[in-house]
Amino acid sequence: MANNITPVRAGAVNVPFGHVIGHEKWKGSQIAQEMQGKIKLILEDGLGVVDFHLPNRSCVLYVSEADLVAGNGFKRRLVRFRNACNLQGIVLVEKTQISNQYFPEVQKFVVLELGMTLLPVASQKEAAQLIVQLVHEQTKSSNPFHSKKSTKFLESSVFHTVQQIPGVGKTKALLLLENFGNLHQLCNASVQELERIVGHSLAQQIHTFFTQTK
Amino acid sequence: GNPPGPSSSSNELPLRNLKNQASLCILVDNHEISSGPEVISTLKNVHGVKVQICSLGSCDYIVSNRLAVERRCQAELLNNAHRSKMVQRIQQLKSKFDRICIIVEKERTRTGEVWRVFHRTKYYDGILSAFIQAGIKVLFSACQVETADLLKELALVEQRKNAAIHVPTEVEGSRQDVFRFYLSIPCVSYTLALALCHHFGSLKEMANSTPSEMAGRTQVNLQKAEEVYRYIHYAFDTQMLPVVVT
């Protein structure tokens, strides 16, 4: 393979949403046909080692059954991609009855050594469907697994935490929080201060709970 | 299980593994005793990993201070029957752990069944895409033995990145109440609760520490330490409590 070819397409960061830029070698392939109508596929040359550029800085590298059987050539391609850019690499691997035996080793290499993403597909048809879903997911605004760093109220959690103190139930927990305001104040309360809220023995118990060392 | 062949070469390999990975520790949720017995036995007997069975509740496996692993069977990802449960679980994990990995395990095939045709759904592709988009690592496993191997490999990678579990995994006596107190903090993972227990003399001492002190002692990142600090100082307002106290 000529070394003067750029490993990735210049300007690959800016693929419009809903579009896929594919390597021209996929022209007329089943993968390209299956994507037609579902997604805007543009075929170009100069994509280097990448098979498809997706929006949102991600790329698909396709490893066929034949690549797996042929040996380690595909690994060089993945390493070349990994070294060339910081785009997200998604490796689609044709996992079939024939290539199945190679899969565990390939997965270790791609995911654990290179830190890339790997998804098995059984055929080009499945690969096309998966790429369509990957692009749709990027266009969707709400990903259920993105933790929304919401400024949610922590009252019920704090209330629950205080009830972990031995001898403290709901009623006492509420009393303690109303009087001390937060966990920090509560942890620093003296026996005398605690006694004003709860009975003597519980005040002792709470104080011991906060101050006892190993 | 292990192949019975007692040839000398097959005996040496597990031994060598045992030596190299003496310090590898993986926490396993107790429900995995029934749902993944072969995962546990392979981790112990083949890979020589220290397996600590705990009541993790929120996840299946913890392989380092920051990485939680969920084991899911492939069928669960094929349709949206388990969606809300899954979303809830992952969001909970995200609040506690920096990194999450899902191992998608193939269902056990019945005897005689060699290659079951897998009917891939649009939902399956969608949920995998959502995982990837959210930065959740996905691994694929053909069986429990392979899952154990992947868990070990994940723990090894984390060990190389200095995130391995070194803190004692057991809490004794009256410290168990303190441990439960730490566990009830929403952003605190099982491993962080252990570290807080073992690296602070008392709860009061922890409550009075600064985020950088906490980060220094427990090796948790500063961002997480600040989150714990905010929780400890969070001003409780009875009006905001959704629970009616009787």
Short mmCIF file of C-alpha atoms in Angstrom, two decimals:
data_model
loop_
_atom_site.label_atom_id
_atom_site.label_comp_id
_atom_site.label_asym_id
_atom_site.label_seq_id
_atom_site.Cartn_x
_atom_site.Cartn_y
_atom_site.Cartn_z
CA MET A 1 0.00 0.00 0.00
CA ALA A 2 1.36 3.42 -0.98
CA ASN A 3 2.45 5.45 2.00
CA ASN A 4 1.71 8.79 0.44
CA ILE A 5 -2.03 8.22 0.77
CA THR A 6 -3.45 10.11 3.71
CA PRO A 7 -4.86 7.70 6.33
CA VAL A 8 -8.05 9.69 6.74
CA ARG A 9 -9.99 12.15 4.65
CA ALA A 10 -9.05 15.80 5.09
CA GLY A 11 -11.85 17.71 6.76
CA ALA A 12 -13.39 14.48 7.99
CA VAL A 13 -14.55 16.21 11.14
CA ASN A 14 -17.26 18.02 9.24
CA VAL A 15 -19.58 15.36 7.89
CA PRO A 16 -23.10 16.83 7.86
CA PHE A 17 -25.67 15.13 10.05
CA GLY A 18 -27.55 12.35 8.33
CA HIS A 19 -24.72 11.88 5.84
CA VAL A 20 -22.08 9.23 5.38
CA ILE A 21 -18.97 9.69 3.29
CA GLY A 22 -17.85 6.32 2.00
CA HIS A 23 -14.73 5.06 0.28
CA GLU A 24 -15.30 4.77 -3.45
CA LYS A 25 -14.33 1.10 -3.36
CA TRP A 26 -17.78 0.43 -1.90
CA LYS A 27 -19.47 1.60 -5.09
CA GLY A 28 -22.07 -0.94 -6.16
CA SER A 29 -21.54 -3.06 -3.05
CA GLN A 30 -24.34 -4.54 -1.01
CA ILE A 31 -23.42 -2.27 1.87
CA ALA A 32 -23.91 0.82 -0.31
CA GLN A 33 -27.15 -0.49 -1.79
CA GLU A 34 -28.64 -1.22 1.60
CA MET A 35 -27.89 2.30 2.78
CA GLN A 36 -29.63 3.90 -0.20
CA GLY A 37 -32.81 5.67 0.70
CA LYS A 38 -32.16 5.46 4.43
CA ILE A 39 -29.20 7.76 4.54
CA LYS A 40 -27.30 10.16 2.30
CA LEU A 41 -24.25 8.23 1.12
CA ILE A 42 -21.52 10.07 -0.76
CA LEU A 43 -18.69 8.04 -2.24
CA GLU A 44 -15.27 9.67 -2.52
CA ASP A 45 -11.66 8.73 -2.98
CA GLY A 46 -8.81 9.78 -0.69
CA LEU A 47 -10.33 8.22 2.40
CA GLY A 48 -7.17 6.26 3.09
CA VAL A 49 -7.70 3.47 5.62
CA VAL A 50 -11.21 4.59 6.55
CA ASP A 51 -14.24 2.95 4.95
CA PHE A 52 -16.95 5.36 6.10
CA HIS A 53 -16.83 8.75 7.74
CA LEU A 54 -19.88 9.41 9.93
CA PRO A 55 -20.92 12.71 11.45
CA ASN A 56 -19.70 13.61 14.94
CA ARG A 57 -16.03 12.72 14.45
CA SER A 58 -16.49 9.00 14.06
CA CYS A 59 -15.27 6.60 11.41
CA VAL A 60 -16.11 3.06 10.42
CA LEU A 61 -13.36 0.64 9.50
CA TYR A 62 -14.67 -2.56 7.96
CA VAL A 63 -12.89 -5.86 8.51
CA SER A 64 -14.28 -8.60 6.29
CA GLU A 65 -14.27 -12.32 6.81
CA ALA A 66 -11.55 -12.55 4.16
CA ASP A 67 -9.40 -9.96 5.99
CA LEU A 68 -9.60 -12.03 9.16
CA VAL A 69 -8.69 -15.26 7.47
CA ALA A 70 -5.87 -13.63 5.50
CA GLY A 71 -3.86 -12.73 8.58
CA ASN A 72 -2.74 -9.62 10.39
CA GLY A 73 -2.82 -7.09 7.55
CA PHE A 74 -5.97 -5.47 8.91
CA LYS A 75 -4.22 -4.82 12.22
CA ARG A 76 -1.69 -2.56 10.53
CA ARG A 77 -4.56 -0.63 8.98
CA LEU A 78 -6.22 -0.13 12.38
CA VAL A 79 -2.97 0.92 14.04
CA ARG A 80 -2.34 3.35 11.20
CA PHE A 81 -5.76 4.89 11.76
CA ARG A 82 -5.23 5.02 15.52
CA ASN A 83 -1.91 6.81 15.15
CA ALA A 84 -3.10 9.22 12.50
CA CYS A 85 -5.99 10.95 14.20
CA ASN A 86 -8.14 11.27 17.28
CA LEU A 87 -11.42 10.53 15.53
CA GLN A 88 -13.55 7.81 17.10
CA GLY A 89 -12.87 4.52 15.37
CA ILE A 90 -15.66 2.00 15.09
CA VAL A 91 -14.49 -1.31 13.72
CA LEU A 92 -17.12 -3.51 12.11
CA VAL A 93 -16.03 -7.12 11.95
CA GLU A 94 -17.66 -9.79 9.82
CA LYS A 95 -18.26 -12.50 12.39
CA THR A 96 -19.34 -15.63 10.56
CA GLN A 97 -19.11 -19.34 11.09
CA ILE A 98 -15.73 -19.21 9.38
CA SER A 99 -14.27 -16.12 11.05
CA ASN A 100 -15.82 -16.79 14.48
CA GLN A 101 -12.65 -18.42 15.79
CA TYR A 102 -10.63 -15.23 15.23
CA PHE A 103 -13.12 -12.98 16.97
CA PRO A 104 -11.97 -13.13 20.65
CA GLU A 105 -8.40 -12.29 19.73
CA VAL A 106 -9.47 -9.46 17.40
CA GLN A 107 -11.73 -8.06 20.11
CA LYS A 108 -8.89 -7.99 22.63
CA PHE A 109 -6.67 -6.24 20.14
CA VAL A 110 -9.20 -3.64 19.00
CA VAL A 111 -10.97 -2.83 22.25
CA LEU A 112 -8.44 -3.53 25.00
CA GLU A 113 -5.19 -2.67 23.24
CA LEU A 114 -6.22 0.05 20.81
CA GLY A 115 -9.16 1.39 22.82
CA MET A 116 -11.40 1.47 19.77
CA THR A 117 -14.97 0.25 19.44
CA LEU A 118 -15.72 -3.10 17.87
CA LEU A 119 -19.08 -4.39 16.65
CA PRO A 120 -19.63 -7.78 15.06
CA VAL A 121 -21.88 -8.13 12.02
CA ALA A 122 -22.78 -11.25 10.08
CA SER A 123 -22.90 -9.67 6.64
CA GLN A 124 -22.64 -6.45 4.65
CA LYS A 125 -26.41 -6.16 4.92
CA GLU A 126 -26.20 -6.10 8.72
CA ALA A 127 -23.30 -3.67 8.55
CA ALA A 128 -25.38 -1.25 6.47
CA GLN A 129 -28.28 -1.42 8.93
CA LEU A 130 -25.92 -0.84 11.83
CA ILE A 131 -24.26 2.16 10.17
CA VAL A 132 -27.72 3.65 9.54
CA GLN A 133 -28.55 3.25 13.24
CA LEU A 134 -25.22 4.75 14.28
CA VAL A 135 -25.95 7.82 12.19
CA HIS A 136 -29.54 8.06 13.44
CA GLU A 137 -28.32 7.86 17.01
CA GLN A 138 -25.99 10.79 16.40
CA THR A 139 -28.82 12.88 15.01
CA LYS A 140 -31.11 12.08 17.91
CA SER A 141 -31.02 14.66 20.64
CA SER A 142 -31.75 12.40 23.55
CA ASN A 143 -29.51 9.52 24.41
CA PRO A 144 -31.01 7.70 27.40
CA PHE A 145 -27.56 6.68 28.64
CA HIS A 146 -26.09 10.15 28.77
CA SER A 147 -26.26 11.09 32.39
CA LYS A 148 -27.84 14.45 32.59
CA LYS A 149 -25.90 16.29 35.23
CA SER A 150 -29.12 17.60 36.61
CA THR A 151 -29.26 19.87 39.60
CA LYS A 152 -31.76 17.55 41.17
CA PHE A 153 -32.78 17.89 44.76
CA LEU A 154 -30.83 15.66 47.07
CA GLU A 155 -33.27 15.84 50.00
CA SER A 156 -34.46 12.27 49.85
CA SER A 157 -30.89 10.97 49.49
CA VAL A 158 -29.64 12.96 52.47
CA PHE A 159 -32.68 11.85 54.44
CA HIS A 160 -31.82 8.25 53.57
CA THR A 161 -28.16 8.72 54.52
CA VAL A 162 -29.03 10.01 57.99
CA GLN A 163 -31.18 6.94 58.55
CA GLN A 164 -28.03 4.81 58.21
CA ILE A 165 -26.98 6.01 61.65
CA PRO A 166 -27.78 3.17 64.09
CA GLY A 167 -30.84 4.02 66.13
CA VAL A 168 -32.06 6.74 63.77
CA GLY A 169 -35.33 6.21 61.92
CA LYS A 170 -37.40 8.55 59.77
CA THR A 171 -38.68 10.76 62.58
CA LYS A 172 -35.31 11.27 64.24
CA ALA A 173 -33.58 11.75 60.88
CA LEU A 174 -35.94 14.57 59.98
CA LEU A 175 -35.50 16.20 63.39
CA LEU A 176 -31.71 16.04 63.10
CA LEU A 177 -31.66 17.49 59.60
CA GLU A 178 -34.08 20.28 60.49
CA ASN A 179 -31.83 21.27 63.36
CA PHE A 180 -28.38 20.82 61.89
CA GLY A 181 -29.09 21.71 58.25
CA ASN A 182 -26.54 19.45 56.58
CA LEU A 183 -24.46 16.32 57.09
CA HIS A 184 -21.32 18.30 57.79
CA GLN A 185 -22.89 20.13 60.72
CA LEU A 186 -24.45 16.93 61.97
CA CYS A 187 -21.09 15.10 61.96
CA ASN A 188 -19.58 17.94 64.00
CA ALA A 189 -22.38 18.21 66.56
CA SER A 190 -21.42 17.77 70.21
CA VAL A 191 -23.23 15.38 72.55
CA GLN A 192 -24.85 18.39 74.26
CA GLU A 193 -26.15 19.78 70.97
CA LEU A 194 -27.47 16.37 69.98
CA GLU A 195 -29.11 15.89 73.36
CA ARG A 196 -31.35 18.88 72.77
CA ILE A 197 -32.84 17.11 69.75
CA VAL A 198 -32.82 13.44 70.72
CA GLY A 199 -32.55 11.68 74.09
CA HIS A 200 -29.31 11.30 76.03
CA SER A 201 -28.46 7.74 75.08
CA LEU A 202 -29.17 8.24 71.37
CA ALA A 203 -27.13 11.47 71.41
CA GLN A 204 -24.20 9.48 72.81
CA GLN A 205 -24.71 6.76 70.24
CA ILE A 206 -24.80 9.21 67.33
CA HIS A 207 -21.73 11.03 68.57
CA THR A 208 -19.82 7.78 68.92
CA PHE A 209 -20.89 6.74 65.43
CA PHE A 210 -19.38 9.88 63.93
CA THR A 211 -16.20 10.00 65.98
CA GLN A 212 -15.19 6.41 66.60
CA THR A 213 -11.96 5.47 64.91
CA LYS A 214 -11.05 2.05 63.54
CA GLY B 1 -14.89 -26.24 33.68
CA ASN B 2 -11.28 -27.16 33.06
CA PRO B 3 -10.30 -29.78 30.53
CA PRO B 4 -9.21 -32.80 32.56
CA GLY B 5 -6.01 -33.47 30.59
CA PRO B 6 -3.26 -33.35 33.24
CA SER B 7 -0.36 -32.75 30.86
CA SER B 8 2.50 -30.79 32.35
CA SER B 9 2.20 -27.87 29.92
CA SER B 10 -1.45 -27.23 30.70
CA ASN B 11 -0.65 -27.22 34.40
CA GLU B 12 2.06 -24.63 34.12
CA LEU B 13 0.01 -21.93 32.45
CA PRO B 14 -2.56 -21.36 35.20
CA LEU B 15 0.26 -21.38 37.73
CA ARG B 16 2.15 -18.70 35.90
CA ASN B 17 -1.03 -16.67 35.61
CA LEU B 18 -1.58 -17.10 39.30
CA LYS B 19 1.81 -15.63 40.04
CA ASN B 20 1.56 -12.67 37.70
CA GLN B 21 -1.91 -11.67 38.73
CA ALA B 22 -1.72 -12.33 42.42
CA SER B 23 -2.94 -8.82 43.15
CA LEU B 24 -5.83 -8.81 40.67
CA CYS B 25 -9.10 -8.38 42.53
CA ILE B 26 -12.62 -8.33 41.14
CA LEU B 27 -15.76 -7.60 43.15
CA VAL B 28 -18.75 -9.69 42.15
CA ASP B 29 -22.36 -9.07 43.03
CA ASN B 30 -23.90 -11.96 44.93
CA HIS B 31 -26.67 -12.53 42.38
CA GLU B 32 -23.95 -13.67 39.98
CA ILE B 33 -23.45 -16.78 42.13
CA SER B 34 -26.61 -18.16 40.58
CA SER B 35 -26.64 -16.41 37.20
CA GLY B 36 -22.94 -16.65 36.35
CA PRO B 37 -21.39 -19.51 38.32
CA GLU B 38 -18.99 -20.41 35.53
CA VAL B 39 -17.77 -16.81 35.30
CA ILE B 40 -16.84 -16.89 38.97
CA SER B 41 -15.22 -20.32 38.93
CA THR B 42 -13.20 -19.47 35.80
CA LEU B 43 -11.99 -16.22 37.33
CA LYS B 44 -10.87 -18.06 40.45
CA ASN B 45 -9.55 -21.35 39.16
CA VAL B 46 -8.23 -20.54 35.70
CA HIS B 47 -7.12 -16.93 36.08
CA GLY B 48 -6.26 -16.92 39.79
CA VAL B 49 -8.12 -13.70 40.37
CA LYS B 50 -9.17 -12.78 43.90
CA VAL B 51 -12.95 -12.85 43.65
CA GLN B 52 -14.82 -11.07 46.40
CA ILE B 53 -18.55 -11.75 46.50
CA CYS B 54 -20.37 -8.65 47.80
CA SER B 55 -23.80 -7.17 47.80
CA LEU B 56 -23.03 -4.62 45.10
CA GLY B 57 -26.66 -4.10 44.22
CA SER B 58 -26.09 -1.54 41.51
CA CYS B 59 -23.83 -3.56 39.22
CA ASP B 60 -22.61 -7.06 38.35
CA TYR B 61 -18.82 -6.65 38.56
CA ILE B 62 -16.33 -4.02 39.69
CA VAL B 63 -12.91 -4.58 38.15
CA SER B 64 -11.13 -1.42 39.29
CA ASN B 65 -11.63 1.74 41.32
CA ARG B 66 -13.48 3.33 38.42
CA LEU B 67 -14.78 0.61 36.10
CA ALA B 68 -18.07 -1.24 36.55
CA VAL B 69 -19.05 -4.10 34.28
CA GLU B 70 -22.55 -5.25 33.45
CA ARG B 71 -23.15 -8.71 32.03
CA ARG B 72 -26.16 -8.87 29.74
CA CYS B 73 -27.48 -11.68 27.62
CA GLN B 74 -27.91 -10.86 23.97
CA ALA B 75 -31.65 -11.60 24.00
CA GLU B 76 -32.20 -8.79 26.49
CA LEU B 77 -30.95 -6.28 23.92
CA LEU B 78 -33.12 -7.46 21.07
CA ASN B 79 -36.32 -5.66 22.03
CA ASN B 80 -37.41 -2.89 24.31
CA ALA B 81 -38.93 -5.15 26.99
CA HIS B 82 -36.03 -4.42 29.35
CA ARG B 83 -35.36 -0.87 28.19
CA SER B 84 -36.48 1.22 31.14
CA LYS B 85 -34.78 -1.09 33.62
CA MET B 86 -31.58 -0.92 31.61
CA VAL B 87 -31.68 2.87 31.26
CA GLN B 88 -32.24 3.28 34.98
CA ARG B 89 -29.42 0.92 35.82
CA ILE B 90 -26.94 2.60 33.49
CA GLN B 91 -27.81 6.07 34.75
CA GLN B 92 -27.25 4.89 38.30
CA LEU B 93 -23.89 3.42 37.29
CA LYS B 94 -22.93 6.65 35.55
CA SER B 95 -23.46 8.58 38.76
CA LYS B 96 -21.07 6.27 40.61
CA PHE B 97 -18.44 5.14 38.10
CA ASP B 98 -16.18 6.96 35.65
CA ARG B 99 -16.22 4.04 33.25
CA ILE B 100 -18.81 1.46 32.33
CA CYS B 101 -18.47 -1.64 30.23
CA ILE B 102 -21.22 -3.95 29.02
CA ILE B 103 -20.44 -7.53 28.15
CA VAL B 104 -23.03 -8.89 25.75
CA GLU B 105 -23.08 -12.63 26.31
CA LYS B 106 -24.63 -15.18 24.00
CA GLU B 107 -27.31 -17.39 25.50
CA ARG B 108 -26.30 -20.91 26.37
CA THR B 109 -27.10 -23.17 23.43
CA ARG B 110 -28.89 -26.40 24.01
CA THR B 111 -26.94 -29.60 23.51
CA GLY B 112 -26.64 -30.52 19.86
CA GLU B 113 -27.29 -26.96 18.76
CA VAL B 114 -24.11 -25.74 17.12
CA TRP B 115 -24.83 -22.44 15.49
CA ARG B 116 -28.03 -20.65 16.34
CA VAL B 117 -29.16 -18.07 13.84
CA PHE B 118 -29.25 -14.70 15.49
CA HIS B 119 -32.01 -12.41 14.30
CA ARG B 120 -30.59 -8.97 14.63
CA THR B 121 -33.15 -6.25 15.21
CA LYS B 122 -33.18 -2.54 14.55
CA TYR B 123 -33.63 -2.07 18.29
CA TYR B 124 -30.43 -4.03 18.94
CA ASP B 125 -28.43 -1.81 16.57
CA GLY B 126 -30.02 1.26 18.12
CA ILE B 127 -29.15 0.35 21.67
CA LEU B 128 -25.56 -0.55 20.72
CA SER B 129 -25.28 2.83 18.98
CA ALA B 130 -26.62 4.57 22.08
CA PHE B 131 -24.06 2.79 24.30
CA ILE B 132 -21.20 3.82 22.01
CA GLN B 133 -22.46 7.37 21.77
CA ALA B 134 -22.58 7.58 25.57
CA GLY B 135 -18.99 6.37 25.88
CA ILE B 136 -19.94 2.96 27.26
CA LYS B 137 -17.55 0.21 26.23
CA VAL B 138 -19.17 -2.86 24.70
CA LEU B 139 -17.63 -6.32 24.56
CA PHE B 140 -19.07 -9.53 23.10
CA SER B 141 -18.79 -12.94 24.65
CA ALA B 142 -19.81 -16.38 23.44
CA CYS B 143 -20.10 -17.97 26.89
CA GLN B 144 -19.42 -17.53 30.60
CA VAL B 145 -15.83 -18.77 30.28
CA GLU B 146 -15.14 -16.09 27.69
CA THR B 147 -16.83 -13.47 29.88
CA ALA B 148 -14.46 -14.38 32.71
CA ASP B 149 -11.52 -13.99 30.37
CA LEU B 150 -12.74 -10.54 29.32
CA LEU B 151 -13.22 -9.48 32.95
CA LYS B 152 -9.67 -10.54 33.73
CA GLU B 153 -8.33 -8.65 30.71
CA LEU B 154 -10.26 -5.53 31.73
CA ALA B 155 -8.88 -5.78 35.27
CA LEU B 156 -5.35 -6.15 33.86
CA VAL B 157 -5.70 -3.06 31.66
CA GLU B 158 -7.01 -1.11 34.65
CA GLN B 159 -4.14 -2.39 36.78
CA ARG B 160 -1.66 -1.08 34.21
CA LYS B 161 -3.39 2.29 34.50
CA ASN B 162 -2.95 2.26 38.30
CA ALA B 163 -6.65 1.91 38.99
CA ALA B 164 -6.63 -1.61 40.43
CA ILE B 165 -8.51 -2.40 43.63
CA HIS B 166 -5.94 -2.43 46.43
CA VAL B 167 -8.09 -1.44 49.38
CA PRO B 168 -9.20 -4.26 51.74
CA THR B 169 -12.51 -5.53 50.42
CA GLU B 170 -13.97 -6.41 53.77
CA VAL B 171 -15.30 -4.22 56.54
CA GLU B 172 -15.54 -5.55 60.03
CA GLY B 173 -17.64 -5.05 63.13
CA SER B 174 -19.07 -1.64 63.89
CA ARG B 175 -17.40 -0.21 60.76
CA GLN B 176 -20.11 -1.92 58.75
CA ASP B 177 -22.58 0.77 59.83
CA VAL B 178 -20.14 3.46 58.75
CA PHE B 179 -19.66 1.62 55.46
CA ARG B 180 -23.43 1.59 54.86
CA PHE B 181 -23.52 5.32 55.64
CA TYR B 182 -20.91 5.95 52.90
CA LEU B 183 -22.71 3.66 50.48
CA SER B 184 -25.90 5.68 50.84
CA ILE B 185 -24.20 8.71 49.23
CA PRO B 186 -25.54 8.67 45.65
CA CYS B 187 -22.25 9.36 43.87
CA VAL B 188 -20.19 6.94 46.01
CA SER B 189 -19.39 3.55 44.49
CA TYR B 190 -18.76 0.40 46.49
CA THR B 191 -15.00 0.78 46.02
CA LEU B 192 -15.02 4.43 47.07
CA ALA B 193 -17.06 3.57 50.18
CA LEU B 194 -14.42 0.95 51.02
CA ALA B 195 -11.64 3.49 50.51
CA LEU B 196 -13.40 6.09 52.68
CA CYS B 197 -13.81 3.48 55.40
CA HIS B 198 -10.18 2.44 55.31
CA HIS B 199 -8.49 5.78 54.73
CA PHE B 200 -10.33 7.95 57.22
CA GLY B 201 -10.20 7.40 60.96
CA SER B 202 -13.78 8.47 61.56
CA LEU B 203 -16.81 9.77 59.70
CA LYS B 204 -16.23 13.16 61.28
CA GLU B 205 -12.73 13.24 59.89
CA MET B 206 -14.07 12.47 56.42
CA ALA B 207 -16.77 15.14 56.72
CA ASN B 208 -14.16 17.75 57.62
CA SER B 209 -11.74 16.90 54.83
CA THR B 210 -11.28 19.07 51.76
CA PRO B 211 -11.86 17.59 48.31
CA SER B 212 -8.13 17.52 47.58
CA GLU B 213 -7.44 15.72 50.87
CA MET B 214 -10.10 13.15 50.05
CA ALA B 215 -8.76 12.70 46.54
CA GLY B 216 -5.25 12.26 47.91
CA ARG B 217 -6.21 9.62 50.43
CA THR B 218 -8.66 7.57 48.41
CA GLN B 219 -7.14 8.05 44.92
CA VAL B 220 -10.52 9.09 43.61
CA ASN B 221 -10.44 11.95 41.11
CA LEU B 222 -10.89 15.51 42.33
CA GLN B 223 -14.19 15.93 40.53
CA LYS B 224 -15.68 12.98 42.40
CA ALA B 225 -14.23 14.20 45.71
CA GLU B 226 -15.87 17.57 45.12
CA GLU B 227 -19.17 15.84 44.46
CA VAL B 228 -18.95 14.02 47.81
CA TYR B 229 -17.99 17.32 49.47
CA ARG B 230 -21.07 19.04 48.01
CA TYR B 231 -23.27 16.23 49.27
CA ILE B 232 -21.87 16.49 52.81
CA HIS B 233 -22.50 20.24 52.75
CA TYR B 234 -25.84 20.09 50.96
CA ALA B 235 -28.35 22.29 52.77
CA PHE B 236 -31.35 20.13 53.58
CA ASP B 237 -34.73 21.72 53.02
CA THR B 238 -37.71 19.87 54.50
CA GLN B 239 -40.03 21.46 51.93
CA MET B 240 -38.18 19.64 49.16
CA LEU B 241 -38.59 16.22 50.73
CA PRO B 242 -41.07 14.28 48.64
CA VAL B 243 -41.69 11.71 51.37
CA VAL B 244 -44.46 12.34 53.82
CA VAL B 245 -43.22 11.47 57.27
CA THR B 246 -45.77 9.91 59.52
#
